[in-house]
């Protein structure tokens, strides 16, 4: 079996001061897999993603990236290994070309170069936005730029905190196309989502976050109904 | 990976060279023009004669030469202070991610001024002229205000206007304290008040050296910090995700900005709005936030201060403070910016 690229073994996550938000988290993600984290607001999905990215140290246990302890990796190595899409919308007066350049860690210097390289054919609406300022577009357009910036970073692991935010329905389809394209190239995607369409069609596997822990759930209509009702939100072990 | 820097294409480079050369030319023309104007009322031929003597190595040869020499010092200081204020404003605007930031408006310069005044009042009047105190006191004052701003900004969050308002309030308070101090001991502080009031009229070689030293520290540091600086500008998560230490970057930007603002106060007193204007004017000429943009910001700052000083000493028989001239243009601009930023929200 191909070894996991991202592994959490009995990890506790949370902010350094205070109780862990999640305990006994065990997740493994393989190359080419798309994994979704679902669960109610405030259960700790974002905190978990931030721990996977190394923004927060695990309070217990180890996060392993491609066989290395995340804690032992330097910021530059991490940036080249695991990319993160923030739910925050940046209000920066900076051009799209520069965002792409910075995200690509210097490989690319413009939106045009990204489009000329091997990249998913999505979000045509923002192609040619290279010279535009990020804070002068709609939040949906900004979101598309940040998704393309994640592609420009071209890491083996892509973490997305609610990637559907601000996207219109056709763009949601394109987002799914982007993720499928990335996984087909052997990339691993972990995303948090509240989007029914995403939950139904996209992930290879589903993890439900709730009750201070994370459990894997089958990707079935039964699980979706339980999620919708909220009652059976925590699946049977 | 990250060591492979992208090479800008020929079009971008040609544009950069063109705007740099034209902006530098404007500054050169303005400084050249500036030598011929002043309260002494010299004729152009007297100025040219004085210039010949000053450059020829006998600056004290004639009264004309002395006046021309003073003007050259003053313009030289203006160029340095302007460049320094412009860079300081850019760093402050970046660190707070707020286009309305300026060391005068946020009270950083006011803190530096108050600290110098306190030093003078504490019986160290004789030492105010000595260079280490001249640098240390405003730096300490400015850092103190910076610490307060950081606490305020943490509480306010990302509300540009609320933050500006708090900074303005802070600078009013510092100015009030300064006025009280001055009124208690007008004798000791008569020198200080004049100095903080007027701007470039006390131009000296020492003042120029202090500002130049600030620039010598800040400019190379900023040029080497461009990648973290730009990543930081996009956002905390974005910067961290591309391997940039957000805290270190923010503190470096603020510290460099305060060093510049403090050396400016040491040499020319409180000068407002140049730091606000300069990055915005530079932005009209280039869209990228790169080294070209940083140089343009400094050139704009220098031009603004030299033009402002030229107006300060030519519009009326007696000299007007530089800060007054810049406020005349800065205040309406700030109002316009506030309206614009409110619309954007």
Coordinates of C-alpha atoms in Angstrom, one line a residue:
Chain A
X1 CA 0.0 0.0 0.0
X2 CA 1.2 3.5 -0.8
X3 CA 2.2 5.3 2.4
X4 CA 0.1 8.1 3.7
X5 CA 1.3 11.7 3.0
X6 CA -0.5 13.1 5.9
X7 CA -1.0 11.2 9.1
X8 CA -2.4 12.2 12.5
X9 CA -2.0 9.6 15.2
X10 CA -3.9 10.1 18.4
X11 CA -3.5 13.9 18.1
X12 CA -5.0 16.5 20.4
X13 CA -5.6 19.9 18.9
X14 CA -6.4 23.3 20.4
X15 CA -4.8 26.5 21.4
X16 CA -1.8 26.2 23.7
X17 CA -3.7 27.9 26.5
X18 CA -6.7 25.9 27.5
X19 CA -8.3 22.6 27.0
X20 CA -7.9 20.7 23.7
X21 CA -10.7 21.2 21.3
X22 CA -10.3 17.8 19.8
X23 CA -8.7 14.6 21.2
X24 CA -7.7 11.2 19.9
X25 CA -7.7 12.4 16.3
X26 CA -6.5 9.7 13.9
X27 CA -6.5 10.5 10.2
X28 CA -4.5 9.3 7.3
X29 CA -4.6 10.8 3.9
X30 CA -3.1 9.1 0.8
X31 CA -1.8 10.5 -2.4
X32 CA -4.6 11.3 -4.8
X33 CA -7.3 11.3 -2.1
X34 CA -9.8 14.1 -1.4
X35 CA -11.0 14.0 2.2
X36 CA -13.7 16.2 3.6
X37 CA -14.1 17.3 7.2
X38 CA -17.8 17.9 8.1
X39 CA -19.4 18.9 11.3
X40 CA -21.3 21.7 13.0
X41 CA -20.0 25.2 13.5
X42 CA -17.4 25.6 16.2
X43 CA -16.6 21.9 16.5
X44 CA -12.9 22.5 15.6
X45 CA -12.6 21.9 11.8
X46 CA -10.6 25.0 11.3
X47 CA -8.4 24.4 14.3
X48 CA -7.7 20.9 13.0
X49 CA -6.8 22.2 9.5
X50 CA -4.5 24.8 11.1
X51 CA -2.8 22.1 13.1
X52 CA -2.3 20.1 9.9
X53 CA -0.7 23.1 8.3
X54 CA 1.6 23.7 11.3
X55 CA 0.1 27.0 12.3
X56 CA -0.7 25.5 15.6
X57 CA 1.4 22.8 17.4
X58 CA -0.4 19.6 18.3
X59 CA -1.1 19.5 22.0
X60 CA -0.5 15.8 22.0
X61 CA 0.5 13.1 19.4
X62 CA 2.3 13.7 16.1
X63 CA 1.4 15.1 12.7
X64 CA 3.4 13.4 10.1
X65 CA 3.9 14.9 6.6
X66 CA 5.4 12.5 4.0
X67 CA 7.0 10.5 6.8
X68 CA 8.5 13.5 8.6
X69 CA 7.4 15.0 11.9
X70 CA 5.7 18.3 11.0
X71 CA 7.2 19.9 14.1
X72 CA 10.7 19.2 12.9
X73 CA 10.2 20.8 9.5
X74 CA 11.3 24.4 8.8
X75 CA 8.9 27.1 7.5
X76 CA 10.2 26.9 3.9
X77 CA 10.0 23.1 3.7
X78 CA 6.5 23.3 5.1
X79 CA 5.5 25.9 2.5
X80 CA 6.8 23.7 -0.2
X81 CA 5.0 20.6 1.2
X82 CA 1.6 21.7 2.4
X83 CA -0.6 24.6 1.2
X84 CA -3.4 26.2 3.0
X85 CA -6.5 28.1 1.7
X86 CA -7.6 30.5 4.5
X87 CA -11.3 31.3 5.0
X88 CA -10.3 34.9 5.5
X89 CA -10.7 37.3 2.5
X90 CA -7.6 39.4 2.1
X91 CA -8.2 43.1 1.7
X92 CA -4.7 43.8 0.4
X93 CA -3.8 46.5 -2.2
X94 CA -1.6 44.2 -4.1
X95 CA -1.7 42.9 -7.6
X96 CA -2.8 39.4 -8.6
X97 CA 0.5 38.8 -10.4
X98 CA 2.3 39.3 -7.1
X99 CA 0.0 37.0 -5.2
X100 CA 0.7 34.3 -7.7
X101 CA 4.5 35.0 -7.6
X102 CA 4.6 34.9 -3.8
X103 CA 2.4 31.7 -3.7
X104 CA 4.5 29.9 -6.2
X105 CA 7.6 30.5 -4.0
X106 CA 9.2 32.3 -6.9
X107 CA 8.6 29.7 -9.6
X108 CA 6.1 31.8 -11.5
X109 CA 5.9 35.6 -11.8
X110 CA 2.5 36.2 -13.1
X111 CA -1.0 34.9 -13.7
X112 CA -0.2 34.6 -17.3
X113 CA 2.7 32.2 -16.5
X114 CA 0.4 30.1 -14.3
X115 CA -2.1 29.8 -17.2
X116 CA 0.7 28.9 -19.6
X117 CA 1.9 26.1 -17.2
X118 CA 0.1 22.9 -16.4
X119 CA -3.0 24.1 -14.6
X120 CA -6.7 23.3 -14.3
X121 CA -8.8 25.0 -16.9
X122 CA -11.1 26.7 -14.4
X123 CA -12.2 30.2 -13.3
X124 CA -11.8 31.7 -16.8
X125 CA -13.6 34.8 -15.5
X126 CA -10.5 35.9 -13.6
X127 CA -7.9 35.0 -16.3
X128 CA -6.3 38.2 -17.4
X129 CA -6.7 39.7 -13.9
X130 CA -2.9 39.8 -13.4
X131 CA -2.5 43.5 -13.1
X132 CA -5.7 44.0 -11.0
X133 CA -5.6 44.8 -7.3
X134 CA -6.9 42.1 -4.9
X135 CA -8.9 44.6 -2.9
X136 CA -10.7 46.0 -6.0
X137 CA -12.6 42.8 -6.9
X138 CA -15.6 41.0 -5.6
X139 CA -15.2 38.4 -2.8
X140 CA -16.0 35.6 -5.2
X141 CA -13.3 36.8 -7.6
X142 CA -10.8 37.1 -4.7
X143 CA -11.7 33.6 -3.7
X144 CA -10.9 32.3 -7.2
X145 CA -7.6 34.1 -7.1
X146 CA -6.7 32.5 -3.8
X147 CA -7.6 29.1 -5.1
X148 CA -5.4 29.6 -8.1
X149 CA -2.7 30.8 -5.8
X150 CA -2.9 27.5 -4.0
X151 CA -2.5 25.7 -7.3
X152 CA 0.6 28.0 -8.0
X153 CA 2.1 26.9 -4.7
X154 CA 1.8 23.3 -6.1
X155 CA 2.3 21.4 -2.8
X156 CA 1.6 17.7 -2.5
X157 CA -1.0 18.4 0.2
X158 CA -3.7 21.0 -0.2
X159 CA -5.7 22.1 2.8
X160 CA -8.8 24.2 2.2
X161 CA -10.9 25.8 4.9
X162 CA -14.4 26.1 3.4
X163 CA -13.3 26.6 -0.2
X164 CA -16.9 27.2 -1.5
X165 CA -17.2 30.5 0.4
X166 CA -18.4 33.3 -1.9
X167 CA -18.5 31.1 -5.0
X168 CA -21.5 31.1 -7.3
X169 CA -23.0 27.7 -8.4
X170 CA -21.2 27.3 -11.7
X171 CA -17.9 28.2 -9.9
X172 CA -18.7 25.6 -7.3
X173 CA -18.6 23.0 -10.2
X174 CA -15.3 24.5 -11.3
X175 CA -13.9 24.2 -7.8
X176 CA -14.8 20.5 -7.8
X177 CA -13.1 20.3 -11.2
X178 CA -10.0 21.9 -9.8
X179 CA -9.9 19.5 -6.8
X180 CA -10.5 16.4 -9.0
X181 CA -7.8 17.6 -11.4
X182 CA -5.3 18.0 -8.5
X183 CA -6.1 14.5 -7.0
X184 CA -5.8 13.0 -10.5
X185 CA -2.2 14.4 -10.4
X186 CA -1.5 12.6 -7.2
X187 CA -2.1 15.6 -4.9
X188 CA -4.0 15.1 -1.6
X189 CA -6.8 17.4 -0.6
X190 CA -8.3 17.9 2.8
X191 CA -11.1 20.4 3.0
X192 CA -13.7 21.5 5.5
X193 CA -17.2 22.0 4.1
X194 CA -20.8 22.7 4.8
X195 CA -21.8 22.3 1.2
X196 CA -24.2 19.5 0.4
X197 CA -23.2 19.2 -3.2
X198 CA -19.5 19.0 -2.2
X199 CA -20.3 16.4 0.4
X200 CA -22.3 14.3 -2.0
X201 CA -20.0 14.3 -5.1
X202 CA -16.5 15.2 -4.1
X203 CA -14.7 13.4 -1.3
X204 CA -13.2 9.9 -1.4
X205 CA -13.7 9.8 2.4
X206 CA -15.6 11.7 5.0
X207 CA -14.6 12.6 8.5
X208 CA -17.2 13.9 10.9
X209 CA -15.9 16.4 13.5
X210 CA -18.0 16.5 16.7
X211 CA -18.1 15.5 20.3
X212 CA -14.5 16.7 20.8
X213 CA -13.2 14.2 18.3
X214 CA -13.1 13.0 14.7
X215 CA -14.6 9.9 13.3
X216 CA -14.7 8.5 9.8
X217 CA -18.1 8.1 8.3
X218 CA -19.2 6.3 5.1
X219 CA -20.1 8.6 2.3
X220 CA -23.7 7.5 2.0
X221 CA -27.0 9.3 1.7
X222 CA -27.7 8.0 5.3
X223 CA -24.7 10.0 6.6
X224 CA -25.8 13.0 4.6
X225 CA -29.3 12.8 6.2
X226 CA -27.9 12.4 9.7
X227 CA -25.7 15.5 9.0
X228 CA -28.7 17.5 7.8
X229 CA -30.8 16.6 10.8
X230 CA -28.0 17.4 13.2
X231 CA -29.4 14.8 15.6
X232 CA -27.3 11.9 14.4
X233 CA -24.5 14.2 13.7
X234 CA -22.0 12.0 15.5
X235 CA -22.1 8.7 13.7
X236 CA -22.1 5.5 15.5
X237 CA -18.6 4.3 16.1
Chain B
X1 CA 12.9 26.8 -5.2
X2 CA 12.5 30.1 -3.5
X3 CA 16.1 31.1 -4.5
X4 CA 15.0 31.1 -8.1
X5 CA 13.9 34.7 -8.5
X6 CA 11.6 35.5 -11.4
X7 CA 13.2 37.8 -14.0
X8 CA 11.0 40.7 -14.8
X9 CA 10.3 41.0 -18.5
X10 CA 11.7 43.7 -20.6
X11 CA 8.4 45.7 -20.7
X12 CA 8.2 45.9 -16.9
X13 CA 11.8 46.9 -16.6
X14 CA 11.5 49.6 -19.3
X15 CA 8.5 51.0 -17.5
X16 CA 10.3 51.0 -14.1
X17 CA 13.4 52.8 -15.5
X18 CA 11.2 55.4 -17.2
X19 CA 9.2 56.3 -14.1
X20 CA 12.3 56.2 -11.9
X21 CA 14.2 58.5 -14.2
X22 CA 11.3 60.9 -14.7
X23 CA 10.6 61.1 -10.9
X24 CA 14.2 61.7 -10.1
X25 CA 14.3 64.4 -12.8
X26 CA 11.3 66.2 -11.2
X27 CA 13.1 66.1 -7.9
X28 CA 16.3 67.4 -9.4
X29 CA 14.4 70.3 -11.2
X30 CA 12.6 71.2 -7.9
X31 CA 15.7 71.2 -5.8
X32 CA 17.5 73.3 -8.5
X33 CA 14.6 75.7 -8.6
X34 CA 14.5 75.8 -4.8
X35 CA 18.0 77.3 -4.5
X36 CA 16.9 80.5 -6.2
X37 CA 14.1 81.2 -3.7
X38 CA 14.1 82.4 -0.1
X39 CA 13.4 85.1 2.4
X40 CA 16.8 86.8 1.6
X41 CA 15.5 87.9 -1.8
X42 CA 18.7 87.3 -3.8
X43 CA 18.6 87.8 -7.5
X44 CA 19.3 84.8 -9.7
X45 CA 22.8 86.2 -10.7
X46 CA 23.7 86.7 -7.0
X47 CA 22.6 83.1 -6.3
X48 CA 24.7 81.8 -9.2
X49 CA 27.7 83.8 -8.0
X50 CA 27.2 82.4 -4.5
X51 CA 26.8 78.9 -5.9
X52 CA 30.2 79.2 -7.7
X53 CA 31.9 80.3 -4.5
X54 CA 30.2 77.6 -2.4
X55 CA 31.1 74.9 -4.8
X56 CA 34.6 76.4 -5.3
X57 CA 35.3 75.8 -1.6
X58 CA 34.8 79.2 -0.1
X59 CA 31.3 79.0 1.1
X60 CA 31.8 81.8 3.6
X61 CA 33.4 84.1 1.0
X62 CA 30.5 86.5 0.6
X63 CA 27.1 87.0 2.3
X64 CA 25.5 85.6 -0.9
X65 CA 27.7 82.5 -0.7
X66 CA 26.7 82.0 3.0
X67 CA 23.0 82.3 2.1
X68 CA 23.4 79.9 -0.8
X69 CA 25.3 77.4 1.4
X70 CA 22.5 77.6 4.0
X71 CA 19.9 76.9 1.3
X72 CA 21.9 74.0 0.0
X73 CA 22.0 72.5 3.5
X74 CA 18.3 73.1 4.0
X75 CA 17.4 71.5 0.6
X76 CA 19.8 68.6 1.3
X77 CA 18.1 68.0 4.6
X78 CA 14.7 68.3 2.9
X79 CA 15.6 65.6 0.4
X80 CA 16.8 63.2 3.1
X81 CA 13.9 63.9 5.6
X82 CA 11.4 63.6 2.7
X83 CA 12.8 60.3 1.6
X84 CA 12.9 59.1 5.1
X85 CA 9.3 60.2 5.9
X86 CA 8.1 58.6 2.7
X87 CA 9.7 55.3 3.5
X88 CA 8.5 55.5 7.1
X89 CA 4.9 56.1 6.0
X90 CA 5.1 53.2 3.6
X91 CA 6.3 50.8 6.3
X92 CA 3.7 52.1 8.8
X93 CA 0.9 51.7 6.2
X94 CA 2.1 48.2 5.4
X95 CA 2.6 47.1 9.1
X96 CA -0.9 48.2 10.0
X97 CA -2.3 47.3 6.6
X98 CA -3.9 50.8 6.7
X99 CA -3.4 53.3 3.8
X100 CA -4.3 56.1 6.3
X101 CA -1.3 55.6 8.5
X102 CA 1.3 58.3 8.9
X103 CA 3.8 58.9 11.8
X104 CA 2.4 62.4 12.4
X105 CA -1.3 61.4 12.3
X106 CA -0.8 58.4 14.6
X107 CA 1.2 60.4 17.2
X108 CA 4.6 58.6 16.6
X109 CA 6.3 61.9 15.8
X110 CA 4.5 63.6 18.6
X111 CA 5.8 61.0 21.0
X112 CA 9.3 61.6 19.7
X113 CA 8.9 65.4 20.2
X114 CA 7.5 65.0 23.7
X115 CA 10.5 62.8 24.7
X116 CA 13.0 65.3 23.4
X117 CA 11.2 68.1 25.3
X118 CA 11.2 66.0 28.5
X119 CA 14.9 65.4 28.2
X120 CA 15.4 69.1 27.8
X121 CA 13.2 69.9 30.8
X122 CA 14.9 67.4 33.1
X123 CA 17.9 69.6 33.1
X124 CA 19.6 67.9 30.3
X125 CA 19.2 70.9 28.1
X126 CA 22.8 71.2 27.5
X127 CA 22.9 67.6 26.2
X128 CA 20.0 68.0 23.8
X129 CA 22.5 69.0 21.1
X130 CA 24.6 66.0 21.7
X131 CA 24.0 63.4 19.0
X132 CA 23.3 60.2 21.1
X133 CA 20.6 62.0 23.2
X134 CA 19.3 63.6 20.0
X135 CA 18.7 60.1 18.6
X136 CA 17.9 58.1 21.8
X137 CA 15.2 60.4 23.2
X138 CA 12.9 60.6 20.1
X139 CA 13.4 56.9 19.4
X140 CA 12.3 56.1 23.0
X141 CA 9.3 58.4 22.7
X142 CA 8.3 57.1 19.3
X143 CA 8.6 53.4 20.5
X144 CA 6.4 54.2 23.5
X145 CA 3.7 55.6 21.2
X146 CA 4.1 52.6 18.9
X147 CA 3.5 50.2 21.8
X148 CA 0.3 52.1 22.6
X149 CA -0.8 51.9 19.0
X150 CA -0.3 48.2 19.0
X151 CA -2.5 47.7 22.0
X152 CA -5.2 50.0 20.4
X153 CA -5.0 48.2 17.1
X154 CA -5.4 44.8 18.8
X155 CA -8.6 46.0 20.4
X156 CA -10.0 47.8 17.4
X157 CA -9.3 45.1 14.8
X158 CA -9.3 46.0 11.1
X159 CA -11.3 49.2 11.2
X160 CA -9.1 51.7 9.3
X161 CA -10.9 54.9 10.3
X162 CA -11.4 53.9 14.0
X163 CA -7.7 53.2 14.2
X164 CA -6.8 56.6 12.6
X165 CA -9.1 58.4 14.9
X166 CA -7.5 56.8 18.0
X167 CA -4.1 57.7 16.6
X168 CA -5.2 61.3 16.1
X169 CA -6.6 61.5 19.6
X170 CA -3.3 60.1 20.9
X171 CA -1.3 62.8 19.0
X172 CA -3.6 65.5 20.3
X173 CA -2.9 64.3 23.9
X174 CA 0.8 64.2 23.3
X175 CA 0.7 67.7 21.8
X176 CA -1.3 68.9 24.8
X177 CA 1.4 67.5 27.1
X178 CA 4.1 69.1 25.0
X179 CA 2.3 72.5 25.2
X180 CA 2.0 72.3 29.0
X181 CA 5.7 71.4 29.3
X182 CA 6.7 74.3 27.1
X183 CA 4.6 76.7 29.0
X184 CA 6.1 75.7 32.4
X185 CA 9.7 76.4 31.3
X186 CA 9.7 78.6 28.2
X187 CA 13.3 79.7 28.8
X188 CA 14.8 76.2 28.5
X189 CA 12.5 75.1 25.8
X190 CA 12.5 78.2 23.6
X191 CA 15.0 76.5 21.4
X192 CA 13.0 73.3 21.2
X193 CA 9.7 74.9 20.4
X194 CA 11.2 76.7 17.5
X195 CA 12.9 73.6 16.3
X196 CA 9.8 71.5 16.4
X197 CA 7.7 74.1 14.9
X198 CA 9.6 75.2 11.8
X199 CA 10.9 72.2 10.0
X200 CA 14.1 72.6 8.0
X201 CA 15.3 76.0 9.2
X202 CA 17.8 74.5 11.6
X203 CA 19.4 72.4 8.9
X204 CA 22.9 71.3 9.9
X205 CA 25.4 68.8 8.8
X206 CA 24.7 66.8 12.0
X207 CA 21.0 66.7 11.3
X208 CA 21.7 65.4 7.8
X209 CA 24.0 62.8 9.2
X210 CA 21.4 61.5 11.6
X211 CA 18.7 61.2 9.0
X212 CA 21.2 59.6 6.5
X213 CA 22.2 57.1 9.2
X214 CA 18.5 56.2 9.7
X215 CA 18.1 55.7 5.9
X216 CA 21.4 53.7 5.8
X217 CA 19.9 51.2 8.2
X218 CA 16.3 51.1 6.9
X219 CA 16.8 51.1 3.1
X220 CA 18.9 48.0 2.8
X221 CA 16.8 46.3 5.4
X222 CA 13.6 47.0 3.5
X223 CA 15.1 46.0 0.2
X224 CA 16.0 42.6 1.7
X225 CA 12.6 42.2 3.3
X226 CA 10.5 42.6 0.1
X227 CA 9.2 39.0 0.0
X228 CA 8.1 38.8 3.6
X229 CA 6.8 42.4 3.4
X230 CA 4.6 41.7 0.4
X231 CA 3.4 38.3 1.7
X232 CA 2.5 40.1 5.0
X233 CA 0.5 42.7 3.1
X234 CA -1.8 39.9 1.7
X235 CA -2.6 38.6 5.1
X236 CA -1.4 36.7 8.2
X237 CA -2.6 33.3 6.9
X238 CA -1.2 33.9 3.4
X239 CA 2.2 35.0 4.7
X240 CA 2.5 32.1 7.1
X241 CA 1.4 29.7 4.4
X242 CA 4.3 30.8 2.2
X243 CA 6.8 30.4 5.0
X244 CA 7.0 33.9 6.3
X245 CA 7.2 34.6 10.1
X246 CA 4.3 37.1 10.5
X247 CA 5.4 38.4 13.9
X248 CA 9.0 39.0 13.0
X249 CA 8.0 40.8 9.8
X250 CA 5.5 43.0 11.5
X251 CA 7.9 44.0 14.3
X252 CA 10.7 44.6 11.8
X253 CA 8.5 46.9 9.6
X254 CA 7.3 48.9 12.6
X255 CA 10.8 49.2 14.2
X256 CA 12.3 50.4 10.9
X257 CA 9.5 52.9 10.5
X258 CA 10.0 54.2 14.0
X259 CA 13.7 54.6 13.5
X260 CA 13.1 56.7 10.4
X261 CA 10.4 58.8 12.1
X262 CA 12.6 59.4 15.2
X263 CA 15.6 60.5 13.2
X264 CA 13.3 62.9 11.2
X265 CA 12.0 64.5 14.4
X266 CA 15.6 64.8 15.7
X267 CA 16.7 66.7 12.6
X268 CA 13.6 68.7 11.6
X269 CA 10.9 68.4 14.2
X270 CA 7.4 67.1 13.5
X271 CA 6.6 67.0 9.7
X272 CA 3.2 65.6 8.9
X273 CA 1.5 64.1 5.8
X274 CA 4.6 63.5 3.7
X275 CA 4.5 59.9 5.0
X276 CA 0.8 59.6 4.0
X277 CA 1.2 61.1 0.6
X278 CA 4.3 59.5 -0.7
X279 CA 3.3 55.9 -1.1
X280 CA 0.0 57.0 -2.6
X281 CA 1.7 59.1 -5.2
X282 CA 4.2 56.3 -6.0
X283 CA 1.2 54.0 -6.4
X284 CA 0.0 56.2 -9.3
X285 CA 3.2 55.4 -11.2
X286 CA 3.6 51.6 -10.6
X287 CA 1.2 48.9 -9.6
X288 CA 3.7 46.4 -8.2
X289 CA 4.9 46.7 -4.6
X290 CA 8.5 46.1 -5.4
X291 CA 11.9 47.8 -4.9
X292 CA 11.1 50.3 -7.7
X293 CA 8.0 51.2 -5.7
X294 CA 10.1 51.7 -2.5
X295 CA 12.5 54.0 -4.4
X296 CA 9.6 55.9 -6.0
X297 CA 8.0 56.4 -2.5
X298 CA 11.3 58.0 -1.3
X299 CA 11.6 60.2 -4.3
X300 CA 8.0 61.4 -3.9
X301 CA 8.7 62.1 -0.2
X302 CA 11.8 64.1 -1.0
X303 CA 9.9 66.1 -3.7
X304 CA 6.9 66.8 -1.4
X305 CA 9.2 68.1 1.4
X306 CA 11.4 70.2 -0.9
X307 CA 8.3 71.8 -2.6
X308 CA 6.6 72.2 0.8
X309 CA 9.7 73.9 2.2
X310 CA 10.0 76.2 -0.8
X311 CA 6.4 77.3 -0.2
X312 CA 7.0 77.7 3.5
X313 CA 9.8 80.2 2.9
X314 CA 8.5 82.1 -0.1
X315 CA 4.7 82.7 0.2
X316 CA 5.0 85.3 2.9
X317 CA 7.5 87.7 4.3
X318 CA 8.1 85.6 7.4
X319 CA 8.5 81.9 7.3
X320 CA 5.6 79.5 7.7
X321 CA 6.2 76.2 9.4
X322 CA 6.6 73.3 6.9
X323 CA 4.1 71.2 8.8
X324 CA 1.5 74.0 8.3
X325 CA 2.1 74.0 4.5
X326 CA 1.8 70.2 4.3
X327 CA -1.3 70.2 6.5
X328 CA -3.0 72.6 4.1
X329 CA -2.8 70.0 1.4
X330 CA -2.8 66.9 3.6
X331 CA -6.0 67.6 5.5
X332 CA -8.3 67.8 2.4
X333 CA -6.6 64.7 0.9
X334 CA -7.1 62.8 4.1
X335 CA -10.8 63.7 4.1
X336 CA -11.1 62.5 0.5
X337 CA -9.3 59.3 1.4
X338 CA -11.7 58.7 4.4
X339 CA -14.7 59.2 2.1
X340 CA -13.1 56.7 -0.4
X341 CA -12.4 54.1 2.3
X342 CA -15.9 54.4 3.7
X343 CA -17.3 53.8 0.3
X344 CA -15.1 50.7 -0.2
X345 CA -16.5 49.1 3.0

